[in-house]
XYZ file of C-alpha atoms in Angstrom:
337
model
C -13.251 -20.753 -1.507
C -10.185 -18.912 -0.250
C -7.843 -21.622 -1.423
C -9.162 -21.081 -4.954
C -8.286 -17.363 -5.011
C -4.588 -18.257 -5.414
C -3.330 -15.270 -3.376
C -4.418 -12.857 -0.665
C -3.628 -9.839 -2.825
C -5.706 -9.575 -5.972
C -6.356 -6.767 -8.415
C -9.569 -4.747 -8.593
C -9.885 -3.444 -12.141
C -12.519 -0.729 -11.735
C -9.901 1.950 -12.556
C -9.343 0.301 -15.942
C -12.865 1.423 -16.860
C -11.578 5.018 -16.932
C -12.529 5.669 -13.340
C -12.211 9.410 -12.681
C -9.955 9.955 -15.717
C -9.303 8.960 -19.314
C -6.631 6.256 -19.095
C -4.670 5.347 -22.241
C -5.001 1.734 -23.368
C -1.245 1.195 -23.130
C -1.189 2.352 -19.511
C -4.101 0.110 -18.586
C -2.515 -2.938 -20.203
C 0.852 -2.199 -18.599
C -0.826 -2.059 -15.200
C -2.342 -5.522 -15.617
C 1.015 -6.836 -16.807
C 2.718 -5.321 -13.763
C 0.227 -7.103 -11.515
C 0.857 -10.395 -13.295
C 4.617 -9.939 -13.039
C 4.270 -9.418 -9.272
C 2.425 -12.716 -8.952
C -1.189 -11.540 -8.892
C -3.469 -14.321 -10.101
C -6.881 -13.063 -9.002
C -8.548 -10.348 -11.083
C -11.957 -8.785 -10.474
C -13.971 -6.730 -12.938
C -17.573 -5.798 -13.828
C -19.695 -4.666 -16.790
C -20.374 -1.378 -14.970
C -16.722 -0.352 -15.034
C -16.666 1.938 -18.034
C -19.679 0.161 -19.609
C -17.558 -2.878 -20.424
C -14.247 -1.088 -20.917
C -12.554 -2.706 -17.915
C -13.576 -6.173 -19.072
C -12.361 -5.491 -22.620
C -8.972 -4.261 -21.411
C -8.574 -7.055 -18.875
C -9.471 -9.659 -21.491
C -6.876 -8.291 -23.859
C -4.215 -8.138 -21.145
C -4.809 -11.728 -20.007
C -5.277 -13.240 -23.473
C -1.705 -14.510 -23.611
C -1.935 -16.425 -20.336
C -3.327 -19.910 -19.747
C -6.828 -19.678 -18.325
C -6.185 -22.149 -15.514
C -3.350 -19.975 -14.196
C -5.609 -17.227 -12.828
C -8.949 -16.653 -11.097
C -11.433 -14.295 -12.702
C -14.521 -12.716 -11.177
C -17.043 -10.408 -12.759
C -20.524 -9.237 -11.895
C -24.165 -9.352 -12.932
C -27.059 -6.958 -12.451
C -26.244 -4.683 -15.378
C -26.582 -5.420 -19.076
C -24.545 -3.330 -21.523
C -26.385 -2.458 -24.756
C -25.138 -1.443 -28.192
C -27.112 1.806 -28.099
C -25.415 4.795 -26.500
C -26.155 7.387 -23.816
C -24.376 10.274 -22.107
C -22.079 8.637 -19.510
C -22.101 11.787 -17.370
C -25.910 11.690 -17.099
C -26.197 8.142 -15.784
C -28.027 7.568 -12.511
C -25.444 5.659 -10.483
C -26.482 6.617 -6.981
C -23.476 7.554 -4.879
C -21.146 6.671 -7.787
C -22.534 9.330 -10.090
C -19.892 10.544 -12.551
C -17.300 7.971 -11.511
C -17.207 6.386 -14.985
C -18.059 9.425 -17.090
C -14.910 8.768 -19.163
C -15.954 5.192 -19.962
C -17.685 3.875 -23.069
C -21.029 5.528 -23.944
C -22.932 2.234 -24.204
C -26.259 2.249 -22.393
C -26.343 0.433 -19.055
C -29.572 -1.311 -17.990
C -30.098 -2.516 -14.416
C -31.636 -6.005 -14.355
C -31.268 -8.682 -11.654
C -33.535 -11.279 -13.262
C -32.358 -14.795 -14.085
C -32.477 -14.181 -17.848
C -30.476 -10.949 -17.563
C -27.971 -12.732 -15.315
C -27.276 -15.355 -17.956
C -27.091 -12.734 -20.702
C -24.723 -10.611 -18.631
C -22.393 -13.566 -18.120
C -22.423 -14.386 -21.842
C -21.611 -10.773 -22.724
C -18.820 -10.630 -20.126
C -17.245 -13.789 -21.517
C -17.101 -12.199 -24.969
C -15.527 -8.983 -23.672
C -13.078 -10.925 -21.522
C -12.166 -13.327 -24.348
C -12.580 -16.355 -22.112
C -14.827 -19.382 -21.800
C -15.723 -19.183 -18.103
C -15.867 -17.050 -14.993
C -14.704 -18.503 -11.689
C -16.748 -16.241 -9.415
C -19.818 -14.123 -10.144
C -20.948 -11.292 -7.871
C -24.400 -9.701 -7.915
C -23.476 -6.045 -8.230
C -24.660 -3.089 -6.123
C -28.017 -4.446 -5.013
C -27.995 -2.077 -2.035
C -29.197 1.291 -0.794
C -26.279 3.329 -2.116
C -27.596 2.757 -5.639
C -31.318 2.296 -5.175
C -32.237 4.208 -2.023
C -35.647 3.138 -0.712
C -36.043 0.785 -3.679
C -33.118 -1.413 -2.734
C -35.182 -4.083 -0.996
C -37.396 -4.423 -4.065
C -34.288 -4.847 -6.210
C -32.905 -7.352 -3.704
C -36.099 -9.407 -4.021
C -35.758 -9.466 -7.817
C -32.180 -10.681 -7.345
C -33.220 -13.270 -4.745
C -35.660 -14.955 -7.097
C -33.601 -14.290 -10.215
C -29.830 -13.833 -10.073
C -29.256 -15.675 -6.790
C -31.048 -18.835 -7.913
C -29.478 -18.762 -11.365
C -25.989 -18.447 -9.902
C -26.674 -21.092 -7.273
C -27.613 -23.473 -10.076
C -24.530 -22.598 -12.121
C -22.363 -23.223 -9.067
C -24.019 -26.576 -8.356
C -23.574 -27.559 -12.017
C -19.878 -26.676 -11.850
C -20.121 -23.862 -14.394
C -18.778 -21.380 -11.820
C -16.847 -22.003 -8.614
C -18.826 -19.617 -6.431
C -21.065 -16.565 -6.176
C -22.130 -13.841 -3.778
C -22.748 -10.118 -3.648
C -20.490 -7.317 -4.836
C -21.640 -4.351 -2.767
C -20.608 -1.238 -0.878
C -23.037 -1.756 2.002
C -23.113 -4.250 4.876
C -26.895 -4.563 5.187
C -27.377 -6.360 1.874
C -24.816 -9.017 2.818
C -26.425 -9.511 6.223
C -29.783 -10.016 4.521
C -28.269 -12.545 2.125
C -26.768 -14.521 4.994
C -30.145 -14.601 6.730
C -31.746 -16.462 3.821
C -32.303 -20.193 4.203
C -31.456 -20.593 0.523
C -29.734 -20.029 -1.798
C -26.364 -19.924 -0.082
C -23.404 -17.811 -1.274
C -19.754 -18.848 -1.222
C -17.932 -15.520 -1.237
C -18.860 -11.838 -1.184
C -16.994 -8.760 -2.323
C -17.439 -5.993 0.234
C -16.025 -2.673 -0.953
C -15.173 0.158 1.396
C -16.832 -1.326 4.475
C -13.848 -3.016 6.054
C -11.168 -0.360 5.945
C -9.225 1.715 8.440
C -11.818 4.447 7.964
C -14.984 2.346 8.153
C -15.210 -1.065 9.799
C -17.349 -0.811 12.955
C -20.603 -1.972 11.330
C -19.032 -4.926 9.551
C -17.415 -6.092 12.787
C -20.691 -6.206 14.695
C -22.571 -8.865 12.732
C -21.255 -9.462 9.261
C -17.761 -10.789 9.906
C -18.877 -13.228 12.650
C -21.813 -14.422 10.513
C -19.604 -14.885 7.465
C -17.155 -16.969 9.485
C -19.938 -19.045 11.008
C -21.538 -19.769 7.657
C -18.300 -20.343 5.783
C -18.710 -17.421 3.387
C -15.417 -15.762 2.509
C -15.112 -11.980 2.305
C -13.073 -10.295 -0.404
C -12.293 -6.730 0.663
C -12.523 -4.197 -2.132
C -11.609 -0.551 -1.866
C -9.102 -0.994 0.992
C -7.888 2.571 0.394
C -11.419 4.004 0.717
C -11.609 5.266 -2.888
C -8.042 6.547 -2.722
C -7.884 8.809 0.336
C -5.692 6.256 2.157
C -3.329 6.056 -0.809
C -2.641 9.745 -1.227
C -5.771 10.531 -3.261
C -8.560 13.018 -2.648
C -11.636 10.750 -2.907
C -13.606 9.007 -0.170
C -16.700 6.996 -1.055
C -16.181 7.967 -4.713
C -16.562 11.678 -3.898
C -14.263 14.470 -2.720
C -13.313 13.665 0.877
C -14.907 15.778 3.606
C -12.808 17.850 6.038
C -13.651 15.321 8.782
C -12.318 12.391 6.768
C -9.224 14.333 5.734
C -8.541 15.140 9.389
C -8.876 11.467 10.363
C -6.511 10.415 7.602
C -3.992 13.018 8.792
C -4.116 11.490 12.275
C -3.430 8.048 10.802
C -0.573 9.455 8.715
C 1.002 11.083 11.761
C 1.025 7.820 13.709
C 2.319 5.929 10.673
C 5.175 8.387 10.221
C 6.183 8.078 13.876
C 6.426 4.318 13.485
C 7.924 4.381 9.979
C 4.905 2.638 8.468
C 3.246 3.367 5.133
C -0.500 4.012 5.284
C -0.963 1.576 2.407
C 0.644 -1.185 4.474
C -1.601 -0.394 7.406
C -4.697 -0.423 5.193
C -3.947 -3.718 3.445
C -2.757 -5.564 6.504
C -5.634 -4.346 8.657
C -8.134 -5.862 6.218
C -6.266 -9.152 5.888
C -5.972 -9.581 9.657
C -9.662 -10.448 9.954
C -10.085 -14.242 9.713
C -13.212 -13.830 7.578
C -11.215 -12.067 4.859
C -9.865 -14.301 2.090
C -8.308 -11.606 -0.089
C -8.004 -7.876 -0.603
C -8.186 -6.352 -4.074
C -6.932 -2.772 -4.327
C -7.456 -1.049 -7.646
C -4.777 0.605 -9.738
C -4.424 2.324 -13.087
C -0.658 2.803 -13.120
C 2.052 0.098 -12.978
C 3.906 1.859 -10.163
C 0.850 1.532 -7.919
C 1.114 -2.237 -8.211
C 4.695 -2.064 -6.973
C 3.553 0.031 -4.011
C 0.811 -2.446 -3.118
C 3.173 -5.407 -3.024
C 5.766 -3.489 -1.046
C 3.028 -2.545 1.415
C 1.943 -6.163 1.782
C 5.489 -7.142 2.735
C 6.010 -4.372 5.293
C 6.080 -5.299 8.963
C 4.290 -2.597 10.979
C 5.282 -2.857 14.616
C 3.006 -3.917 17.435
C 3.540 -0.421 18.880
C 1.986 1.112 15.758
C -1.159 -0.971 16.080
C -1.291 -0.338 19.807
C -1.259 3.416 19.251
C -3.914 3.109 16.546
C -6.128 1.326 19.085
C -5.342 3.773 21.865
C -6.242 6.698 19.596
C -9.481 4.882 18.662
C -8.535 4.859 14.998
C -9.262 1.143 14.877
C -11.958 -0.619 16.843
C -10.972 -2.372 20.030
C -12.805 -5.431 18.642
C -10.959 -5.497 15.311
C -8.422 -8.298 14.813
C -5.014 -6.820 14.069
C -1.851 -8.246 12.480
C -0.109 -10.323 15.096
C -3.311 -11.196 16.952
C -3.937 -14.924 17.259
C -6.516 -16.045 14.706
C -9.048 -18.607 15.741
């Protein structure tokens, strides 16, 4: 799968759904163009992002490019209706209020096979394209559904998973997996005898600030079973890129203090925190790509500069010594098996 993603640095377009703020159309389109100009050819989106707004903007931005020149992933599990609701009142679990500036269209959670096919059809219309390369089953985990997440997972297992497995086998899509913010759902998916995923988008769980759980079982299992991991949210909702959010909420004093420790070490070694965040994620052999989000063109420039930085071995050594990265985590420069 990783060879089909075209590059290790993709673009996560959640911010284009008016994440946290009302983003002008021109700014959103300029951001996608900046990513394209820097060589990005993998774009990820979802119906949830602004109730279709991210898909609409991404479709418009990519309309002038040949479809075989880029890889496109979107998600299923939510159907966007024509009727409207109050975006600020939506029940989005731990992401409550994140897309309050998006479109007011009603969002319905549905992981059945029929809803999966409808969701794909609707996404294709918004994206102005004839196919998706990768489809992720979105947020079927405890951060959205609490104690009901296993029931939702079972609906997805017999519905979305099988539908996507069939589409993959028929050549309609290149691959499928989960798009989640929790490790447990991916572990459960990998434990199934069938169907079998190709790639999974794991957001926020393999970052400088949170990677211990993923290292224990998920990354080794993914490698063993040949399922690629795409790391989303490498900046932990923005706190590692100069923002104030962690896990889609205002960062706690404890997280802020940890980030300050990372910043201090980075400054001593003349390393940007963005470079450390991106390169840490990509150092794990299970990771095929990392897809930071952005809503301003200049952020794209920063991401690519960060990818090309060369943090010293001494920087990573101090990060390990200060227990800011796990002793078991592969780091840039380590030999990959």
